[in-house]
XYZ file of C-alpha atoms in Angstrom:
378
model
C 128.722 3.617 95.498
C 131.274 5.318 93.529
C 134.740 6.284 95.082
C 135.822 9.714 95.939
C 136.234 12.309 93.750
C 133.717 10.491 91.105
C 131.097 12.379 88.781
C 127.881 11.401 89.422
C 127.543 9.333 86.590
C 130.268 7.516 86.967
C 133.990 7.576 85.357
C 134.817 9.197 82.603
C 135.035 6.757 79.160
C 138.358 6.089 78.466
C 140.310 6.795 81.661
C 141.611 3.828 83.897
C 139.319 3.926 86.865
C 141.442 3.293 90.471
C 142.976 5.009 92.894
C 146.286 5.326 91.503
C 146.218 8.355 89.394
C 146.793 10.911 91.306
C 145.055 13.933 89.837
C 141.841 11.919 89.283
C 140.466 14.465 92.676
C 140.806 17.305 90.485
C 139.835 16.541 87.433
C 136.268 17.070 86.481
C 134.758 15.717 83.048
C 132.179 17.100 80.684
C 129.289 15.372 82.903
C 130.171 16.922 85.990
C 130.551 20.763 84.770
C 127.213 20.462 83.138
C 125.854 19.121 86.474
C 127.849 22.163 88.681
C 125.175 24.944 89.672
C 127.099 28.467 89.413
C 126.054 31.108 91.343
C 127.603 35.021 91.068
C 127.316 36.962 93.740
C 126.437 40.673 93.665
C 129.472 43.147 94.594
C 126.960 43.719 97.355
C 126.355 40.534 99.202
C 130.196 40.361 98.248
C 130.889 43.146 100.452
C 128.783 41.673 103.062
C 127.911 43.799 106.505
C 131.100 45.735 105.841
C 130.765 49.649 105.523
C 131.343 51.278 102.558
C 134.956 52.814 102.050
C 133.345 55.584 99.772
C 130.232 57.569 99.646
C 129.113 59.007 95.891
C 129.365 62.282 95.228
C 126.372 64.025 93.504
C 126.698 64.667 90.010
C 127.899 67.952 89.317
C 126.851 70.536 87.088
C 128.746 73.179 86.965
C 128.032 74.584 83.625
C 124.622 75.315 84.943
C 125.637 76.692 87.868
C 128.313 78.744 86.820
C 125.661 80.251 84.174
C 123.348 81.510 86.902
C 126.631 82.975 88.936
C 126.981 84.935 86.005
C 124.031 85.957 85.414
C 123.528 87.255 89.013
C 127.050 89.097 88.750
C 125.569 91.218 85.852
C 122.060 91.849 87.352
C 124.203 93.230 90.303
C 126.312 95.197 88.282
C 124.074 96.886 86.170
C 121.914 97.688 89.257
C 124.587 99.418 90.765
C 125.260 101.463 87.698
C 121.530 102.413 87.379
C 121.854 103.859 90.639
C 124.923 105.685 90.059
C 124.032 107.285 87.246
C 120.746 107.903 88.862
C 122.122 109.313 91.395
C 124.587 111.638 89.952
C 121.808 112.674 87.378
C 119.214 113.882 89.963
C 120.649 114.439 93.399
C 118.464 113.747 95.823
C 117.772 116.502 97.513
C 116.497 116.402 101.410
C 112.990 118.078 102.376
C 113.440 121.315 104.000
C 112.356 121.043 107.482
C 109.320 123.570 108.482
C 108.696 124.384 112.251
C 105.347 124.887 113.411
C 104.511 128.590 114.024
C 103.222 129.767 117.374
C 99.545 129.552 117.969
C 97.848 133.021 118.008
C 94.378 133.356 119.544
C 91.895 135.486 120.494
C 88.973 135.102 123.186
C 85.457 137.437 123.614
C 83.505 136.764 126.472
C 79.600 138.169 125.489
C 77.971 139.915 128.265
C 73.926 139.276 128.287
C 71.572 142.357 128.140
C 69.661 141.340 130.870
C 68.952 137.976 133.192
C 70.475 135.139 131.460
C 66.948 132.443 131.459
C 66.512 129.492 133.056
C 64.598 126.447 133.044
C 64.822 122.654 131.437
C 67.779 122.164 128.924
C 64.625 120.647 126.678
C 62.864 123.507 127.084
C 65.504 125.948 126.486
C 67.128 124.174 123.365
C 63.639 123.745 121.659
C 62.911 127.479 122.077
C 66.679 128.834 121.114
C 68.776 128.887 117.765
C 70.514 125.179 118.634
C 66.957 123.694 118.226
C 67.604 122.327 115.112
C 71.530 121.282 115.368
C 72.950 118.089 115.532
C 74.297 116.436 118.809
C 78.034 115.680 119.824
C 80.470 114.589 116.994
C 77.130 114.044 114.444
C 76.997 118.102 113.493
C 80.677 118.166 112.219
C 80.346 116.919 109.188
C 83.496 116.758 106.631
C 82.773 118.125 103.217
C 82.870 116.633 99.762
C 86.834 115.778 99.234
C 88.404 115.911 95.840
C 92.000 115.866 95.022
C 93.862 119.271 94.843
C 96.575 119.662 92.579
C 99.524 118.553 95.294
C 96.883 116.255 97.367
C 95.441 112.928 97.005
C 92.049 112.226 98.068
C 92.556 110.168 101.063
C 95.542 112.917 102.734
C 92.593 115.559 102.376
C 90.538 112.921 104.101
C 93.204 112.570 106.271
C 93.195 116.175 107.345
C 89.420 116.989 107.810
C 89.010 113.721 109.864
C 92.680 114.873 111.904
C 90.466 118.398 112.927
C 87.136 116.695 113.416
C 89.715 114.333 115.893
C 90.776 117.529 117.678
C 87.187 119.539 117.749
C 85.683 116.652 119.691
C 88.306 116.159 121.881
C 88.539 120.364 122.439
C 84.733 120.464 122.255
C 83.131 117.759 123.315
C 85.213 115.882 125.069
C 83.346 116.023 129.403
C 86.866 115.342 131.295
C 88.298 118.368 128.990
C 85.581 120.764 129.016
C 85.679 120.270 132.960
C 89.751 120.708 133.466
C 90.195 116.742 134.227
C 92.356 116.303 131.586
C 93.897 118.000 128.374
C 96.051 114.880 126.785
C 93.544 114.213 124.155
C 94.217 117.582 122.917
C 97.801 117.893 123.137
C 98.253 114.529 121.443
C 97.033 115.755 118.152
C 99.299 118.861 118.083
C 102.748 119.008 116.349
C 105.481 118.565 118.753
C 106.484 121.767 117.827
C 103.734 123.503 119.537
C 103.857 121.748 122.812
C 106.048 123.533 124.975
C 102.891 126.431 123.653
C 100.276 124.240 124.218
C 101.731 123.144 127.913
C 102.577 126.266 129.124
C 99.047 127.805 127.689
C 97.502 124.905 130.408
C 99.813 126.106 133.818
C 100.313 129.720 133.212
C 97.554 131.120 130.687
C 97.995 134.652 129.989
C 96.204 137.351 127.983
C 98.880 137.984 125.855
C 97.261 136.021 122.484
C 99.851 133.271 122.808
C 98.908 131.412 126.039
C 95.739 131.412 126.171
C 94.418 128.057 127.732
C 90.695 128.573 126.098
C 92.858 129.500 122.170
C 93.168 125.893 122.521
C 89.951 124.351 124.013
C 86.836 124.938 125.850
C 86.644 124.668 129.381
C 84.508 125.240 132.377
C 85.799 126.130 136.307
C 84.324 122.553 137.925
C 83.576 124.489 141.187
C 81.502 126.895 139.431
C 79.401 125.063 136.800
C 78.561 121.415 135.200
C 77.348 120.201 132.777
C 73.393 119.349 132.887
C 72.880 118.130 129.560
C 75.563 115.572 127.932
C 74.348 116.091 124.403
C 76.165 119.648 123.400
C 74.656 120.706 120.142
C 76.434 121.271 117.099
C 76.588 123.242 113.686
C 79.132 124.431 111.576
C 81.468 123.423 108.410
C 85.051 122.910 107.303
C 86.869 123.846 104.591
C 89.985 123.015 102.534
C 92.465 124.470 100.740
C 96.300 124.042 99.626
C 98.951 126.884 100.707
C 101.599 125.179 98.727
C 103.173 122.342 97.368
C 103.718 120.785 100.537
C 100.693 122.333 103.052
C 97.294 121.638 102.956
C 95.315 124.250 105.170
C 91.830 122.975 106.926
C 89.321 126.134 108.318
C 86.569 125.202 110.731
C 83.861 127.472 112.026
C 81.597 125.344 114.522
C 79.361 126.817 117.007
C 78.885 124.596 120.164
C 75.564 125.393 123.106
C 75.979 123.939 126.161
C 73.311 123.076 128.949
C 75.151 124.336 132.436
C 73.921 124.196 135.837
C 75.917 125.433 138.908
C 78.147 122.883 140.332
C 76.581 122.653 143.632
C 72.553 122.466 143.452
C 70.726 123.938 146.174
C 66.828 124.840 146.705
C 67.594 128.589 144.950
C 69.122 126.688 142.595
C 65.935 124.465 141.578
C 65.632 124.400 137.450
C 68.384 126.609 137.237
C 70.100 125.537 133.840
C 70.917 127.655 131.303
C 72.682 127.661 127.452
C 76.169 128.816 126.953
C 77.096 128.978 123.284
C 80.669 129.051 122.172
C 81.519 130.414 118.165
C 85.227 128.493 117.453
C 87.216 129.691 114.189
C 90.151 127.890 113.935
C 92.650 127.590 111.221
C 94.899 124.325 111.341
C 97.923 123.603 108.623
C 99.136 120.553 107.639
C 102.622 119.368 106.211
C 103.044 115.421 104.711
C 104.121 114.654 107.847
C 101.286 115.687 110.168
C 99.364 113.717 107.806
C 101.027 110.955 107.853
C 101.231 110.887 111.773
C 97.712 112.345 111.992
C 98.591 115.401 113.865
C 97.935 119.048 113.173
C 98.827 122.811 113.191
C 96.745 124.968 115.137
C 97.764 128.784 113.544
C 95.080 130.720 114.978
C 92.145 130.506 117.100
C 88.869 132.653 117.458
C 86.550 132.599 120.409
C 83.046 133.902 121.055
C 81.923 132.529 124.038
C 78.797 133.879 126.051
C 76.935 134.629 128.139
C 79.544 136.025 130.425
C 80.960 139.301 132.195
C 83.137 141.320 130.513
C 85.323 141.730 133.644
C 87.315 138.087 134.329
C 90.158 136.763 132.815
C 88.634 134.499 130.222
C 92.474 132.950 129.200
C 92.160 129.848 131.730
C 88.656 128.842 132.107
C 85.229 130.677 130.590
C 83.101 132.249 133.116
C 79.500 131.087 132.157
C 76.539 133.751 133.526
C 73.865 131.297 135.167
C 70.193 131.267 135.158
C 69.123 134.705 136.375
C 72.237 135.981 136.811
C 73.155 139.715 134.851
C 76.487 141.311 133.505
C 77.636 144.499 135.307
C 78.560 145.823 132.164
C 78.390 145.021 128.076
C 80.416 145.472 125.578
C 80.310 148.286 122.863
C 78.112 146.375 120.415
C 75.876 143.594 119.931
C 77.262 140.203 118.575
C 75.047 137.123 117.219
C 77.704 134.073 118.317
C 74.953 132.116 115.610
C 75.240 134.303 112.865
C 78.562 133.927 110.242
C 80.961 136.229 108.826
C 83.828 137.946 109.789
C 83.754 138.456 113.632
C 84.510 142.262 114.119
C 84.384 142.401 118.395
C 87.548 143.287 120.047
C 87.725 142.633 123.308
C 83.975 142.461 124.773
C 81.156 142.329 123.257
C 76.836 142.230 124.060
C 75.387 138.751 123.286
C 72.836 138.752 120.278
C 70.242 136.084 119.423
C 68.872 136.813 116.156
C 64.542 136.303 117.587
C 64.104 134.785 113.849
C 66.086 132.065 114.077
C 65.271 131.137 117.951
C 61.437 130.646 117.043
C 60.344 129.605 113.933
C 57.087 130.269 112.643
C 54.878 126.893 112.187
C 54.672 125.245 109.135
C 58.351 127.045 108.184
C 61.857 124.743 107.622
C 63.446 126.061 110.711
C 67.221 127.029 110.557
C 69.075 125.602 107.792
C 70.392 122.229 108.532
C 74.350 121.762 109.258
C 74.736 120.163 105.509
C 72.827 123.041 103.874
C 75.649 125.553 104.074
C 74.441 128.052 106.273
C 77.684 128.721 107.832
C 80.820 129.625 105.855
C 84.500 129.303 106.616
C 86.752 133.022 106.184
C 90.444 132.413 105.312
């Protein structure tokens, strides 16, 4: 065994081997370096568990991001100068505002020339003028749209659908045409003609302003009912612009109506009987009642019969009943089913044309509600 401090193979040649030099523990010889295994640790595993003092910072580019600072800066500014020159170029100028004008309306009871007949509502439509019209919302029909020159194809859209909306719900609609409700009526008017429209529902009055019937059709409910849901229908709309910023909408519809009295009794046995109603009503429309589907209703025609000349036809119509008579007529005879200009004050005698309320066999009938029979007057 070799003594301490000795390479492993031994001592070196040519040094005195004992114990009495005394740097022979630190000197190493060419045998013994060769035989050393050096190992380098890692800063790393130098470091050990310890935390690092430092965290690295990300690199940095701020040539690139100064670049798209820039670039923003000048897409701002030149923005803002488009619009200032823009602006001082064309001024904008704000729409003028246009109020809704007053509803003015007229109604015509037509007083019967004799009994006013009775029997089945089948019976009686098959045999009358409304034999061949269409039922409920079905016989308004909207008309071919096209563009006009301020007025894209869907706002014209827009407007005939906005009346069709507001015939229905005048026309058609049971809980309105028995005095249960109006709201569906008032909701498509312009705000503007509310404080109308509401006061024409609480205090009607013949003065061709507040007028409850101008506005819709209805029945007393402790006189008459209806006895036959399915009201026919015929008539047509019509378009046309009345300026850059209106669009006008005509609609002449004629609406029959199977009534029976409200309470039945054993006189009353089969007693139902037709009530036609002409409407002409002119509605205007801004870009705003389009856009917020509402409507202008300017005036309002009425032909409405069979009734008495005598009551107050501004609240409710006064339908004559199944054998019931007029005590008087009007001055002249008016066809509610014929077109044209309606030229009857303030009463007039109820006319069926007999050619269109039977048709010979083998003959087309009536014209159809597409066919045009019916025209709108401005």
């Amino acid at each position: 065994m070799t003594g301490r401090g000795e390479p492993p193979e031994g001592a070196p040649e040519g040094l005195p081997g004992g114990g009495e030099d005394e740097y022979r523990s630190v000197v190493f010889d060419e045998s013994f370096v060769r035989a050393a295994r050096l190992q380098e640790f890692s800063a790393q595993e130098r470091m050990g568990e310890h935390a690092r003092a430092v965290r690295s910072l990300p690199a940095r580019h701020f040539r690139t991001g100064s670049r798209a600072v820039i670039a923003l800066i000048v897409l701002i500014a030149i923005a803002f100068a488009t619009a200032v020159y823009m602006g001082l170029s064309n001024p904008y100028q704000p729409p003028v505002g246009r109020r809704a004008e007053p509803l003015r309306s007229t109604v015509i009871p037509l007083a019967p020339r004799g009994a006013v007949p009775g029997g089945k509502a089948a019976d009686l439509f098959a045999t009358s003028p409304a034999a061949h019209f269409r039922t409920g919302a079905s016989g308004i029909n909207l008309p071919m749209t096209r563009r006009t020159e301020n007025f894209s194809d869907s706002q014209v859209t827009t407007a005939l659908t906005t009346v069709k909306d507001y015939l229905v719900a005048s026309s058609l609609d049971p809980d309105v045409l028995t005095g249960g409700s109006v709201r569906p009526v008032g909701l498509l008017l312009d705000p503007d003609q509310a404080n109308q429209f509401e006061r024409s529902m609480t205090r009607s009055a013949d003065d061709g302003r507040h007028a409850a019937t101008g506005w819709l059709v209805r029945f007393d409910p402790a006189k008459v009912a209806l006895a036959d849901p399915d009201i026919r229908v015929q008539g047509t709309l019509a378009y046309s612009e009345a300026g850059s910023d209106t669009l006008e909408v005509v609609s002449d519809h004629t609406f029959t109506y199977a009534l029976r009295p409200a309470v039945s009794g054993p006189q009353k046995a089969g007693g139902v009987s037709l009530f036609t109603v002409r409407r002409e009503l002119h509605f205007r429309f801004d870009r705003e009642d389009l856009r917020l589907h509402r409507l202008e209703l300017r005036t309002s025609y009425v032909q409405a019969g069979p009734q008495a000349c005598s009551p107050d036809t501004t609240g409710t119509l006064h339908p004559l009943l199944a054998g019931e008579r007029a005590a008087s007529r009007g001055p002249a005879g008016t066809d509610p089913y014929t077109t044209g200009r309606p030229t009857t004050a303030l009463c007039g005698t109820l006319e069926i044309s007999s050619r269109l309320s039977r048709a010979p066999e083998g003959s087309p009938g009536p014209p159809s509600p597409t066919a045009g029979a019916l025209r709108s007057h401005p």
